Amino acid sequence: MNTEANPPKASDKSLEAMRHFSETYAKRTNTYFCVDPGVTAVVIEGLARHKDELGSPLCPCRHYEDKEAEVAAAYWNCPCVPMRERKECHCMLFLTPDNDFAGDKQEITFEEIRAITGQY
């Protein structure tokens, strides 16, 4: 039985796609991952799970009454509108260099994500 406390792990394919997207997007937008790699890993895993479940990387850090409707609206699909327009990432995945929580990394390995999320 899957519960929110124990969600199913993302597929390797979606996790690798979201990891690659996150690295590429961070470099392209001059943003950095959170200084805590746990935040980065959990967010990327959440994006990958939503890609598996919904077909789109819906922001995993928000509550939705109807996830399918949110995917169709595309507002919260990563990169979400606030990120694209103002570089404001609710999930703290993409942080501007002046953000107190920004680290100095724009890369994370597949293995790091799996190890941190406990899903090997």
PDB file of C-alpha atoms in Angstrom:
ATOM      1  CA  MET A   1       0.000   0.000   0.000  1.00  0.00           C
ATOM      2  CA  ASN A   2       1.401   3.384  -1.009  1.00  0.00           C
ATOM      3  CA  THR A   3       0.830   6.367   1.225  1.00  0.00           C
ATOM      4  CA  GLU A   4       2.060   9.940   1.072  1.00  0.00           C
ATOM      5  CA  ALA A   5       4.597   9.037   3.774  1.00  0.00           C
ATOM      6  CA  ASN A   6       5.879   6.201   1.585  1.00  0.00           C
ATOM      7  CA  PRO A   7       5.335   7.211  -2.051  1.00  0.00           C
ATOM      8  CA  PRO A   8       6.403   4.915  -4.881  1.00  0.00           C
ATOM      9  CA  LYS A   9       9.831   5.629  -6.280  1.00  0.00           C
ATOM     10  CA  ALA A  10      10.122   7.349  -9.621  1.00  0.00           C
ATOM     11  CA  SER A  11      11.207   5.282 -12.588  1.00  0.00           C
ATOM     12  CA  ASP A  12      14.893   5.432 -13.457  1.00  0.00           C
ATOM     13  CA  LYS A  13      13.998   6.925 -16.842  1.00  0.00           C
ATOM     14  CA  SER A  14      11.952   9.812 -15.394  1.00  0.00           C
ATOM     15  CA  LEU A  15      14.430  10.424 -12.579  1.00  0.00           C
ATOM     16  CA  GLU A  16      17.302  10.681 -15.040  1.00  0.00           C
ATOM     17  CA  ALA A  17      15.239  12.963 -17.308  1.00  0.00           C
ATOM     18  CA  MET A  18      14.363  15.296 -14.423  1.00  0.00           C
ATOM     19  CA  ARG A  19      17.941  15.238 -13.101  1.00  0.00           C
ATOM     20  CA  HIS A  20      19.269  16.200 -16.528  1.00  0.00           C
ATOM     21  CA  PHE A  21      16.563  18.865 -16.981  1.00  0.00           C
ATOM     22  CA  SER A  22      17.341  20.366 -13.549  1.00  0.00           C
ATOM     23  CA  GLU A  23      21.064  20.591 -14.222  1.00  0.00           C
ATOM     24  CA  THR A  24      20.550  22.089 -17.672  1.00  0.00           C
ATOM     25  CA  TYR A  25      17.938  24.582 -16.474  1.00  0.00           C
ATOM     26  CA  ALA A  26      20.074  25.709 -13.519  1.00  0.00           C
ATOM     27  CA  LYS A  27      23.037  26.363 -15.807  1.00  0.00           C
ATOM     28  CA  ARG A  28      20.898  28.134 -18.409  1.00  0.00           C
ATOM     29  CA  THR A  29      19.231  30.434 -15.840  1.00  0.00           C
ATOM     30  CA  ASN A  30      22.301  31.037 -13.644  1.00  0.00           C
ATOM     31  CA  THR A  31      20.562  29.484 -10.657  1.00  0.00           C
ATOM     32  CA  TYR A  32      21.920  27.011  -8.123  1.00  0.00           C
ATOM     33  CA  PHE A  33      20.629  24.045  -6.172  1.00  0.00           C
ATOM     34  CA  CYS A  34      19.892  24.388  -2.472  1.00  0.00           C
ATOM     35  CA  VAL A  35      22.899  24.176  -0.155  1.00  0.00           C
ATOM     36  CA  ASP A  36      21.151  21.119   1.363  1.00  0.00           C
ATOM     37  CA  PRO A  37      21.387  18.361  -1.279  1.00  0.00           C
ATOM     38  CA  GLY A  38      18.456  16.637   0.420  1.00  0.00           C
ATOM     39  CA  VAL A  39      16.148  19.390  -0.802  1.00  0.00           C
ATOM     40  CA  THR A  40      17.436  19.037  -4.351  1.00  0.00           C
ATOM     41  CA  ALA A  41      17.114  15.236  -4.333  1.00  0.00           C
ATOM     42  CA  VAL A  42      13.596  15.184  -2.899  1.00  0.00           C
ATOM     43  CA  VAL A  43      12.327  17.818  -5.332  1.00  0.00           C
ATOM     44  CA  ILE A  44      13.830  16.098  -8.385  1.00  0.00           C
ATOM     45  CA  GLU A  45      12.405  12.762  -7.195  1.00  0.00           C
ATOM     46  CA  GLY A  46       8.989  14.427  -6.783  1.00  0.00           C
ATOM     47  CA  LEU A  47       9.137  15.920 -10.267  1.00  0.00           C
ATOM     48  CA  ALA A  48      10.038  12.500 -11.675  1.00  0.00           C
ATOM     49  CA  ARG A  49       7.192  10.786  -9.793  1.00  0.00           C
ATOM     50  CA  HIS A  50       4.728  13.313 -11.194  1.00  0.00           C
ATOM     51  CA  LYS A  51       6.180  12.759 -14.670  1.00  0.00           C
ATOM     52  CA  ASP A  52       5.514   9.023 -14.225  1.00  0.00           C
ATOM     53  CA  GLU A  53       2.043   9.441 -12.712  1.00  0.00           C
ATOM     54  CA  LEU A  54       0.736  12.452 -14.626  1.00  0.00           C
ATOM     55  CA  GLY A  55       2.916  12.668 -17.716  1.00  0.00           C
ATOM     56  CA  SER A  56       4.229  16.060 -16.655  1.00  0.00           C
ATOM     57  CA  PRO A  57       6.639  17.359 -13.988  1.00  0.00           C
ATOM     58  CA  LEU A  58       4.066  19.106 -11.811  1.00  0.00           C
ATOM     59  CA  CYS A  59       5.604  21.013  -8.893  1.00  0.00           C
ATOM     60  CA  PRO A  60       5.818  18.475  -6.030  1.00  0.00           C
ATOM     61  CA  CYS A  61       5.882  21.094  -3.278  1.00  0.00           C
ATOM     62  CA  ARG A  62       2.295  22.277  -3.523  1.00  0.00           C
ATOM     63  CA  HIS A  63      -1.083  20.748  -2.629  1.00  0.00           C
ATOM     64  CA  TYR A  64      -3.545  20.261  -5.481  1.00  0.00           C
ATOM     65  CA  GLU A  65      -7.225  19.365  -5.303  1.00  0.00           C
ATOM     66  CA  ASP A  66      -7.014  18.021  -8.875  1.00  0.00           C
ATOM     67  CA  LYS A  67      -3.535  17.222 -10.154  1.00  0.00           C
ATOM     68  CA  GLU A  68      -4.725  16.385 -13.676  1.00  0.00           C
ATOM     69  CA  ALA A  69      -6.417  19.795 -13.990  1.00  0.00           C
ATOM     70  CA  GLU A  70      -3.245  21.497 -12.758  1.00  0.00           C
ATOM     71  CA  VAL A  71      -1.152  19.639 -15.323  1.00  0.00           C
ATOM     72  CA  ALA A  72      -3.549  20.741 -18.076  1.00  0.00           C
ATOM     73  CA  ALA A  73      -3.373  24.370 -16.894  1.00  0.00           C
ATOM     74  CA  ALA A  74       0.470  24.106 -17.033  1.00  0.00           C
ATOM     75  CA  TYR A  75       0.999  26.947 -14.515  1.00  0.00           C
ATOM     76  CA  TRP A  76       2.760  24.730 -11.952  1.00  0.00           C
ATOM     77  CA  ASN A  77       4.520  22.427 -14.415  1.00  0.00           C
ATOM     78  CA  CYS A  78       8.271  22.769 -13.874  1.00  0.00           C
ATOM     79  CA  PRO A  79       9.620  25.263 -14.611  1.00  0.00           C
ATOM     80  CA  CYS A  80       6.522  26.976 -13.273  1.00  0.00           C
ATOM     81  CA  VAL A  81       5.359  30.430 -14.301  1.00  0.00           C
ATOM     82  CA  PRO A  82       6.811  32.185 -11.190  1.00  0.00           C
ATOM     83  CA  MET A  83      10.191  30.606 -11.958  1.00  0.00           C
ATOM     84  CA  ARG A  84      10.102  31.479 -15.639  1.00  0.00           C
ATOM     85  CA  GLU A  85       8.921  35.043 -15.034  1.00  0.00           C
ATOM     86  CA  ARG A  86      10.679  36.046 -11.793  1.00  0.00           C
ATOM     87  CA  LYS A  87      13.146  33.254 -10.888  1.00  0.00           C
ATOM     88  CA  GLU A  88      11.023  32.407  -7.836  1.00  0.00           C
ATOM     89  CA  CYS A  89      11.177  28.673  -7.102  1.00  0.00           C
ATOM     90  CA  HIS A  90       8.748  27.586  -4.384  1.00  0.00           C
ATOM     91  CA  CYS A  91      10.580  24.246  -4.084  1.00  0.00           C
ATOM     92  CA  MET A  92      14.022  25.836  -3.581  1.00  0.00           C
ATOM     93  CA  LEU A  93      15.389  23.774  -6.463  1.00  0.00           C
ATOM     94  CA  PHE A  94      16.495  26.751  -8.557  1.00  0.00           C
ATOM     95  CA  LEU A  95      17.891  29.548  -6.398  1.00  0.00           C
ATOM     96  CA  THR A  96      19.495  32.796  -7.455  1.00  0.00           C
ATOM     97  CA  PRO A  97      23.066  33.297  -6.198  1.00  0.00           C
ATOM     98  CA  ASP A  98      21.931  35.964  -3.707  1.00  0.00           C
ATOM     99  CA  ASN A  99      19.501  33.574  -1.959  1.00  0.00           C
ATOM    100  CA  ASP A 100      20.704  32.596   1.536  1.00  0.00           C
ATOM    101  CA  PHE A 101      19.898  28.934   0.788  1.00  0.00           C
ATOM    102  CA  ALA A 102      21.674  28.775  -2.573  1.00  0.00           C
ATOM    103  CA  GLY A 103      24.614  26.425  -2.745  1.00  0.00           C
ATOM    104  CA  ASP A 104      27.352  26.470  -5.351  1.00  0.00           C
ATOM    105  CA  LYS A 105      26.256  23.370  -7.270  1.00  0.00           C
ATOM    106  CA  GLN A 106      24.315  22.995 -10.486  1.00  0.00           C
ATOM    107  CA  GLU A 107      24.812  19.250 -10.674  1.00  0.00           C
ATOM    108  CA  ILE A 108      23.698  16.184  -8.727  1.00  0.00           C
ATOM    109  CA  THR A 109      24.207  12.549  -9.649  1.00  0.00           C
ATOM    110  CA  PHE A 110      21.510   9.949 -10.127  1.00  0.00           C
ATOM    111  CA  GLU A 111      23.149   7.916  -7.362  1.00  0.00           C
ATOM    112  CA  GLU A 112      23.085  10.863  -4.939  1.00  0.00           C
ATOM    113  CA  ILE A 113      19.364  11.326  -5.512  1.00  0.00           C
ATOM    114  CA  ARG A 114      18.589   7.647  -4.951  1.00  0.00           C
ATOM    115  CA  ALA A 115      20.827   7.485  -1.860  1.00  0.00           C
ATOM    116  CA  ILE A 116      19.350  10.626  -0.292  1.00  0.00           C
ATOM    117  CA  THR A 117      15.747   9.631  -0.973  1.00  0.00           C
ATOM    118  CA  GLY A 118      16.432   6.099   0.303  1.00  0.00           C
ATOM    119  CA  GLN A 119      15.154   4.558  -2.889  1.00  0.00           C
ATOM    120  CA  TYR A 120      17.921   2.262  -4.063  1.00  0.00           C
TER     121      TYR A 120
END
